[in-house]
PDB file of C-alpha atoms and ligand atoms in Angstrom:
ATOM      1  CA  MET A 162      -1.698   2.820  26.907  1.00 98.00           C
ATOM      2  CA  LYS A 163      -2.207   5.456  29.311  1.00 98.00           C
ATOM      3  CA  PHE A 164       0.944   6.563  32.242  1.00 98.00           C
ATOM      4  CA  PHE A 165       0.449   6.369  36.182  1.00 98.00           C
ATOM      5  CA  ILE A 166       2.868   7.115  38.503  1.00 98.00           C
ATOM      6  CA  ASP A 167       3.651   4.726  41.589  1.00 98.00           C
ATOM      7  CA  THR A 168       4.511   6.557  44.124  1.00 98.00           C
ATOM      8  CA  ALA A 169       3.686   8.447  47.161  1.00 98.00           C
ATOM      9  CA  ASN A 170       6.655  11.219  46.494  1.00 98.00           C
ATOM     10  CA  LEU A 171       5.142  14.472  45.302  1.00 98.00           C
ATOM     11  CA  GLU A 172       8.191  15.698  44.013  1.00 98.00           C
ATOM     12  CA  GLN A 173       8.245  12.754  42.075  1.00 98.00           C
ATOM     13  CA  ILE A 174       4.846  13.452  41.129  1.00 98.00           C
ATOM     14  CA  LYS A 175       5.053  16.638  40.478  1.00 98.00           C
ATOM     15  CA  GLU A 176       8.525  15.887  37.727  1.00 98.00           C
ATOM     16  CA  ALA A 177       6.289  13.156  35.808  1.00 97.00           C
ATOM     17  CA  GLN A 178       3.232  15.621  35.498  1.00 97.00           C
ATOM     18  CA  ASP A 179       5.261  17.937  34.109  1.00 98.00           C
ATOM     19  CA  LEU A 180       7.064  16.296  31.819  1.00 97.00           C
ATOM     20  CA  GLY A 181       3.496  15.339  30.516  1.00 97.00           C
ATOM     21  CA  ILE A 182       3.317  12.737  30.692  1.00 96.00           C
ATOM     22  CA  LEU A 183       0.969  11.627  33.417  1.00 98.00           C
ATOM     23  CA  ASP A 184      -1.975  10.834  33.891  1.00 98.00           C
ATOM     24  CA  GLY A 185      -2.526   9.873  36.656  1.00 98.00           C
ATOM     25  CA  VAL A 186      -1.885   7.688  40.528  1.00 98.00           C
ATOM     26  CA  THR A 187      -1.053   4.987  42.309  1.00 98.00           C
ATOM     27  CA  THR A 188      -0.474   4.575  45.721  1.00 96.00           C
ATOM     28  CA  ASN A 189      -0.186   1.164  48.486  1.00 95.00           C
ATOM     29  CA  PRO A 190      -0.119   2.057  52.530  1.00 94.00           C
ATOM     30  CA  SER A 191       3.890   0.639  51.484  1.00 95.00           C
ATOM     31  CA  LEU A 192       4.599   3.598  49.389  1.00 96.00           C
ATOM     32  CA  MET A 193       1.815   6.482  52.304  1.00 96.00           C
ATOM     33  CA  ALA A 194       4.590   4.703  55.188  1.00 95.00           C
ATOM     34  CA  LYS A 195       7.587   4.549  53.098  1.00 96.00           C
ATOM     35  CA  GLU A 196       6.855   8.054  52.650  1.00 97.00           C
ATOM     36  CA  GLY A 197       6.496   8.576  56.428  1.00 96.00           C
ATOM     37  CA  ILE A 198       2.923   9.893  55.886  1.00 95.00           C
ATOM     38  CA  SER A 199       0.393   8.601  58.993  1.00 90.00           C
ATOM     39  CA  GLY A 200      -2.502   8.731  61.242  1.00 93.00           C
ATOM     40  CA  LYS A 201      -5.982   9.592  59.738  1.00 94.00           C
ATOM     41  CA  GLU A 202      -5.927  13.370  58.236  1.00 95.00           C
ATOM     42  CA  ALA A 203      -1.815  13.000  57.979  1.00 96.00           C
ATOM     43  CA  ILE A 204      -3.650  11.137  54.189  1.00 97.00           C
ATOM     44  CA  LEU A 205      -6.379  12.262  53.560  1.00 97.00           C
ATOM     45  CA  ASN A 206      -4.124  15.472  53.757  1.00 97.00           C
ATOM     46  CA  HIS A 207      -1.547  13.243  50.963  1.00 98.00           C
ATOM     47  CA  TYR A 208      -4.187  12.707  48.715  1.00 97.00           C
ATOM     48  CA  LYS A 209      -6.022  15.565  48.403  1.00 97.00           C
ATOM     49  CA  THR A 210      -2.217  17.354  47.662  1.00 98.00           C
ATOM     50  CA  ILE A 211      -2.293  13.778  44.999  1.00 98.00           C
ATOM     51  CA  CYS A 212      -5.258  15.864  43.313  1.00 98.00           C
ATOM     52  CA  GLU A 213      -3.704  18.297  43.997  1.00 97.00           C
ATOM     53  CA  ILE A 214      -0.718  18.052  42.098  1.00 97.00           C
ATOM     54  CA  ALA A 215      -1.468  15.563  39.345  1.00 98.00           C
ATOM     55  CA  ASP A 216      -4.271  15.263  36.574  1.00 94.00           C
ATOM     56  CA  GLY A 217      -6.014  12.614  35.903  1.00 97.00           C
ATOM     57  CA  ASP A 218      -6.940   9.343  38.389  1.00 98.00           C
ATOM     58  CA  ILE A 219      -5.579   9.064  41.942  1.00 98.00           C
ATOM     59  CA  SER A 220      -6.088   6.220  43.188  1.00 98.00           C
ATOM     60  CA  ALA A 221      -6.636   5.939  47.459  1.00 98.00           C
ATOM     61  CA  GLU A 222      -6.623   2.798  49.336  1.00 98.00           C
ATOM     62  CA  VAL A 223      -8.120   1.972  52.020  1.00 98.00           C
ATOM     63  CA  LEU A 224      -6.417   0.073  54.759  1.00 97.00           C
ATOM     64  CA  SER A 225      -9.598  -1.902  56.223  1.00 97.00           C
ATOM     65  CA  THR A 226     -10.337  -5.504  55.562  1.00 97.00           C
ATOM     66  CA  THR A 227     -14.315  -6.404  56.179  1.00 98.00           C
ATOM     67  CA  TYR A 228     -16.442  -5.333  53.878  1.00 98.00           C
ATOM     68  CA  GLU A 229     -18.563  -2.718  55.760  1.00 98.00           C
ATOM     69  CA  GLU A 230     -15.402  -0.419  57.123  1.00 98.00           C
ATOM     70  CA  MET A 231     -14.477  -0.851  53.399  1.00 98.00           C
ATOM     71  CA  ILE A 232     -17.869   1.526  52.337  1.00 98.00           C
ATOM     72  CA  LYS A 233     -17.314   2.943  55.526  1.00 98.00           C
ATOM     73  CA  GLU A 234     -12.958   4.479  54.713  1.00 98.00           C
ATOM     74  CA  GLY A 235     -13.738   4.241  50.678  1.00 98.00           C
ATOM     75  CA  GLU A 236     -16.667   6.704  50.160  1.00 98.00           C
ATOM     76  CA  GLU A 237     -14.761   8.684  52.297  1.00 98.00           C
ATOM     77  CA  LEU A 238     -11.582   8.696  50.466  1.00 98.00           C
ATOM     78  CA  ALA A 239     -14.067   8.679  47.196  1.00 98.00           C
ATOM     79  CA  ALA A 240     -15.350  12.684  48.588  1.00 98.00           C
ATOM     80  CA  LEU A 241     -11.919  13.741  49.296  1.00 97.00           C
ATOM     81  CA  HIS A 242     -11.945  14.660  45.450  1.00 97.00           C
ATOM     82  CA  PRO A 243     -13.309  13.505  41.757  1.00 97.00           C
ATOM     83  CA  ASN A 244     -10.864  11.969  41.129  1.00 98.00           C
ATOM     84  CA  ILE A 245      -9.866   9.691  43.831  1.00 98.00           C
ATOM     85  CA  VAL A 246     -10.189   5.372  42.808  1.00 98.00           C
ATOM     86  CA  VAL A 247     -11.059   3.992  45.650  1.00 98.00           C
ATOM     87  CA  LYS A 248      -8.142   0.190  46.144  1.00 98.00           C
ATOM     88  CA  ILE A 249     -10.136  -2.277  47.226  1.00 98.00           C
ATOM     89  CA  PRO A 250      -7.973  -5.350  47.688  1.00 98.00           C
ATOM     90  CA  MET A 251      -8.980  -9.196  45.475  1.00 98.00           C
ATOM     91  CA  ILE A 252     -10.972 -11.074  48.909  1.00 98.00           C
ATOM     92  CA  LYS A 253     -14.485 -11.869  49.302  1.00 98.00           C
ATOM     93  CA  ASP A 254     -15.619  -8.864  50.721  1.00 98.00           C
ATOM     94  CA  GLY A 255     -13.225  -6.384  47.855  1.00 98.00           C
ATOM     95  CA  VAL A 256     -15.061  -8.085  45.159  1.00 98.00           C
ATOM     96  CA  LYS A 257     -18.814  -7.500  46.677  1.00 98.00           C
ATOM     97  CA  ALA A 258     -17.953  -3.716  48.486  1.00 98.00           C
ATOM     98  CA  LEU A 259     -15.993  -3.344  43.959  1.00 98.00           C
ATOM     99  CA  LYS A 260     -20.313  -3.919  43.627  1.00 98.00           C
ATOM    100  CA  TYR A 261     -21.115  -1.112  46.056  1.00 98.00           C
ATOM    101  CA  PHE A 262     -19.418   1.494  44.345  1.00 98.00           C
ATOM    102  CA  SER A 263     -20.366   0.867  40.794  1.00 98.00           C
ATOM    103  CA  ASN A 264     -23.615   0.800  41.954  1.00 98.00           C
ATOM    104  CA  LYS A 265     -22.948   4.454  43.143  1.00 98.00           C
ATOM    105  CA  GLY A 266     -20.104   5.812  40.191  1.00 98.00           C
ATOM    106  CA  ILE A 267     -17.491   5.143  42.463  1.00 98.00           C
ATOM    107  CA  LYS A 268     -14.343   4.648  40.494  1.00 98.00           C
ATOM    108  CA  THR A 269     -12.729   1.617  41.264  1.00 98.00           C
ATOM    109  CA  ASN A 270      -9.087   0.169  40.918  1.00 98.00           C
ATOM    110  CA  CYS A 271      -8.727  -4.086  42.346  1.00 98.00           C
ATOM    111  CA  THR A 272      -5.070  -4.521  43.990  1.00 98.00           C
ATOM    112  CA  LEU A 273      -3.100  -8.185  44.029  1.00 98.00           C
ATOM    113  CA  ILE A 274      -4.225  -9.439  40.866  1.00 98.00           C
ATOM    114  CA  PHE A 275      -2.251 -12.145  40.858  1.00 98.00           C
ATOM    115  CA  SER A 276      -4.591 -15.083  37.804  1.00 98.00           C
ATOM    116  CA  ALA A 277      -7.096 -14.529  36.084  1.00 98.00           C
ATOM    117  CA  GLY A 278      -9.579 -15.622  38.376  1.00 98.00           C
ATOM    118  CA  GLN A 279      -9.752 -12.450  40.390  1.00 98.00           C
ATOM    119  CA  ALA A 280      -9.295  -9.727  37.556  1.00 98.00           C
ATOM    120  CA  LEU A 281     -12.087 -11.466  35.531  1.00 98.00           C
ATOM    121  CA  LEU A 282     -14.195 -11.510  39.319  1.00 98.00           C
ATOM    122  CA  ALA A 283     -13.977  -7.745  39.262  1.00 98.00           C
ATOM    123  CA  ALA A 284     -14.871  -6.704  36.401  1.00 98.00           C
ATOM    124  CA  LYS A 285     -18.131  -9.131  36.534  1.00 98.00           C
ATOM    125  CA  ALA A 286     -17.964  -7.324  40.270  1.00 98.00           C
ATOM    126  CA  GLY A 287     -18.069  -3.221  37.228  1.00 98.00           C
ATOM    127  CA  ALA A 288     -14.593  -2.229  39.016  1.00 98.00           C
ATOM    128  CA  THR A 289     -12.534   0.084  36.952  1.00 98.00           C
ATOM    129  CA  TYR A 290      -9.095  -0.845  36.812  1.00 98.00           C
ATOM    130  CA  VAL A 291      -7.318  -4.981  37.757  1.00 98.00           C
ATOM    131  CA  SER A 292      -3.990  -4.208  38.829  1.00 98.00           C
ATOM    132  CA  PRO A 293      -1.188  -7.320  38.051  1.00 98.00           C
ATOM    133  CA  PHE A 294       1.602  -7.548  39.928  1.00 98.00           C
ATOM    134  CA  LEU A 295       3.893  -8.605  37.765  1.00 97.00           C
ATOM    135  CA  GLY A 296       7.400  -7.796  39.509  1.00 98.00           C
ATOM    136  CA  ARG A 297       5.534 -10.018  42.635  1.00 98.00           C
ATOM    137  CA  LEU A 298       5.115 -12.868  39.844  1.00 98.00           C
ATOM    138  CA  ASP A 299       8.212 -12.375  38.426  1.00 97.00           C
ATOM    139  CA  ASP A 300      10.088 -12.328  41.686  1.00 97.00           C
ATOM    140  CA  ILE A 301       8.663 -16.047  41.911  1.00 98.00           C
ATOM    141  CA  SER A 302       9.237 -17.222  38.998  1.00 98.00           C
ATOM    142  CA  VAL A 303       6.226 -17.394  37.392  1.00 98.00           C
ATOM    143  CA  ASP A 304       5.476 -15.793  33.996  1.00 97.00           C
ATOM    144  CA  GLY A 305       3.626 -11.919  35.018  1.00 98.00           C
ATOM    145  CA  MET A 306       3.740 -10.910  31.517  1.00 98.00           C
ATOM    146  CA  ASN A 307       1.361 -13.690  30.782  1.00 98.00           C
ATOM    147  CA  LEU A 308      -1.035 -13.361  33.357  1.00 98.00           C
ATOM    148  CA  ILE A 309      -1.055  -9.296  31.532  1.00 98.00           C
ATOM    149  CA  GLU A 310      -1.709 -11.396  28.139  1.00 98.00           C
ATOM    150  CA  GLU A 311      -4.193 -13.526  29.100  1.00 98.00           C
ATOM    151  CA  ILE A 312      -6.896 -11.481  31.158  1.00 98.00           C
ATOM    152  CA  ARG A 313      -6.887  -9.122  28.084  1.00 98.00           C
ATOM    153  CA  ILE A 314      -7.910 -11.959  25.796  1.00 98.00           C
ATOM    154  CA  ILE A 315     -10.739 -12.197  28.298  1.00 98.00           C
ATOM    155  CA  PHE A 316     -11.178  -8.649  29.362  1.00 98.00           C
ATOM    156  CA  ASP A 317     -11.868  -8.500  24.622  1.00 98.00           C
ATOM    157  CA  ASN A 318     -13.574 -11.655  24.910  1.00 98.00           C
ATOM    158  CA  TYR A 319     -16.888 -10.117  26.440  1.00 97.00           C
ATOM    159  CA  MET A 320     -15.839  -6.319  26.616  1.00 97.00           C
ATOM    160  CA  PHE A 321     -15.547  -5.882  29.815  1.00 98.00           C
ATOM    161  CA  ASP A 322     -14.842  -1.816  30.147  1.00 97.00           C
ATOM    162  CA  THR A 323     -12.357  -2.677  33.130  1.00 98.00           C
ATOM    163  CA  GLU A 324      -9.463  -1.143  32.367  1.00 98.00           C
ATOM    164  CA  ILE A 325      -6.239  -3.381  32.460  1.00 98.00           C
ATOM    165  CA  LEU A 326      -3.775  -1.560  34.679  1.00 98.00           C
ATOM    166  CA  ALA A 327      -0.335  -3.324  35.051  1.00 98.00           C
ATOM    167  CA  ALA A 328       1.187  -3.021  38.688  1.00 98.00           C
ATOM    168  CA  SER A 329       4.762  -3.473  40.433  1.00 98.00           C
ATOM    169  CA  ILE A 330       6.824  -2.614  37.037  1.00 98.00           C
ATOM    170  CA  ARG A 331      10.285  -3.333  38.060  1.00 96.00           C
ATOM    171  CA  SER A 332      12.024  -1.767  34.390  1.00 96.00           C
ATOM    172  CA  PRO A 333      10.903   0.195  31.489  1.00 97.00           C
ATOM    173  CA  MET A 334      11.242  -3.740  29.392  1.00 97.00           C
ATOM    174  CA  HIS A 335       7.973  -4.833  31.585  1.00 98.00           C
ATOM    175  CA  ILE A 336       6.241  -0.756  29.833  1.00 98.00           C
ATOM    176  CA  ILE A 337       7.493  -2.124  26.569  1.00 98.00           C
ATOM    177  CA  ASN A 338       5.947  -5.188  26.741  1.00 98.00           C
ATOM    178  CA  CYS A 339       3.003  -4.479  28.513  1.00 98.00           C
ATOM    179  CA  ALA A 340       2.273  -1.447  25.707  1.00 98.00           C
ATOM    180  CA  LYS A 341       2.046  -4.416  23.025  1.00 98.00           C
ATOM    181  CA  ILE A 342       0.598  -7.025  24.516  1.00 98.00           C
ATOM    182  CA  GLY A 343      -2.470  -3.916  25.043  1.00 98.00           C
ATOM    183  CA  ALA A 344      -2.104  -3.734  28.726  1.00 98.00           C
ATOM    184  CA  ASP A 345      -4.632   0.310  28.800  1.00 98.00           C
ATOM    185  CA  VAL A 346      -2.649   1.441  31.730  1.00 98.00           C
ATOM    186  CA  VAL A 347       0.830   0.982  32.803  1.00 98.00           C
ATOM    187  CA  THR A 348       1.623   2.453  36.944  1.00 98.00           C
ATOM    188  CA  SER A 349       4.974   2.635  37.400  1.00 98.00           C
ATOM    189  CA  PRO A 350       8.397   4.093  39.207  1.00 98.00           C
ATOM    190  CA  LEU A 351       9.221   6.856  37.814  1.00 98.00           C
ATOM    191  CA  ALA A 352      13.140   5.939  37.580  1.00 97.00           C
ATOM    192  CA  SER A 353      11.143   3.661  35.170  1.00 97.00           C
ATOM    193  CA  ILE A 354      10.037   5.821  33.414  1.00 97.00           C
ATOM    194  CA  LEU A 355      12.625   7.998  33.022  1.00 97.00           C
ATOM    195  CA  ASN A 356      14.739   4.448  31.750  1.00 97.00           C
ATOM    196  CA  LEU A 357      12.769   4.971  28.119  1.00 97.00           C
ATOM    197  CA  LEU A 358      14.280   8.131  27.698  1.00 96.00           C
ATOM    198  CA  LYS A 359      17.941   5.951  27.730  1.00 96.00           C
ATOM    199  CA  HIS A 360      19.439   5.170  24.537  1.00 97.00           C
ATOM    200  CA  PRO A 361      23.491   5.366  23.592  1.00 97.00           C
ATOM    201  CA  LEU A 362      22.586   6.121  20.137  1.00 98.00           C
ATOM    202  CA  THR A 363      20.725   9.215  20.464  1.00 98.00           C
ATOM    203  CA  ASP A 364      23.269  10.578  23.391  1.00 97.00           C
ATOM    204  CA  SER A 365      26.313  10.438  21.663  1.00 98.00           C
ATOM    205  CA  GLY A 366      23.908  11.504  17.901  1.00 98.00           C
ATOM    206  CA  LEU A 367      23.449  14.841  19.779  1.00 98.00           C
ATOM    207  CA  ALA A 368      27.087  15.332  20.905  1.00 98.00           C
ATOM    208  CA  GLN A 369      27.825  15.044  17.055  1.00 97.00           C
ATOM    209  CA  PHE A 370      25.233  17.795  15.836  1.00 97.00           C
ATOM    210  CA  VAL A 371      26.239  20.002  19.159  1.00 97.00           C
ATOM    211  CA  ALA A 372      29.759  19.666  17.392  1.00 97.00           C
ATOM    212  CA  ASP A 373      28.627  20.835  14.766  1.00 96.00           C
ATOM    213  CA  ALA A 374      26.428  23.307  16.001  1.00 96.00           C
ATOM    214  CA  LYS A 375      29.165  25.047  16.959  1.00 95.00           C
ATOM    215  CA  LYS A 376      31.464  24.793  14.337  1.00 95.00           C
ATOM    216  CA  MET A 377      27.944  27.121  12.254  1.00 92.00           C
ATOM    217  CA  ASP A 378      28.787  30.239  14.810  1.00 80.00           C
TER     218      ASP A 378
HETATM  219  C1  E4P B 465       0.613  -0.555  42.601  1.00 78.49           C
HETATM  220  O1  E4P B 465      -0.345  -0.212  42.067  1.00 78.49           O
HETATM  221  C2  E4P B 465       0.682  -1.630  43.134  1.00 78.49           C
HETATM  222  O2  E4P B 465       0.653  -1.422  44.799  1.00 78.49           O
HETATM  223  C3  E4P B 465       2.377  -1.584  42.643  1.00 78.49           C
HETATM  224  O3  E4P B 465       2.842  -1.581  41.896  1.00 78.49           O
HETATM  225  C4  E4P B 465       2.948  -2.500  43.577  1.00 78.49           C
HETATM  226  O4  E4P B 465       4.671  -2.965  43.014  1.00 78.49           O
HETATM  227  P1  E4P B 465       5.724  -3.284  43.693  1.00 78.49           P
HETATM  228  O5  E4P B 465       5.433  -4.930  43.742  1.00 78.49           O
HETATM  229  O6  E4P B 465       7.267  -3.589  43.870  1.00 78.49           O
HETATM  230  O7  E4P B 465       5.379  -3.484  44.947  1.00 78.49           O
END
């Protein structure tokens, strides 16, 4: 399973990259705004900087919602760096844009996926990734993990190349359950990735080993 970090924060991207487990980065307009990035030039420069820091696929989301505008914007984003993946919303014009970019060999990530039918349409249109939003479904008392399972079954039935990129991750348990189901990728905040490290028996075991090692000095 690939690990992407879900942030536009450069320090956190560096930290995950340094850990040696990072396969890519996802961003969205809200995450960019959180970092105070605004204006076209600043946005494009920020994506370039992320591409210099992190290896792997870097999702850059279009801000427009019409087919023509998404094509123009997506081509501009894709031209920034070979690792850029154009992130397109799951709307009717978005499906058409996915097909356009797929025909041109430009990678895409279809975002705001909340149903198996949406994922199926995006895969049919040739999306490289679909992003089902687990946490936001859980937030409204709908089982987000069930959606990952449904999409896994459908994609396996027809051997779609489209990868399931589990998004809106809220906890290390989301990551573990995605791995059990067979999501291809999880994109997670740094905190949930680092929480995978933690176990009290590791801490107490290490404390004992360190104490005993001192006795051998
Ligand atoms: C990633 O591609 C999504 O934009 C992101 O995971 C959404 O997460 P949120 O529901 O925590 O905003």
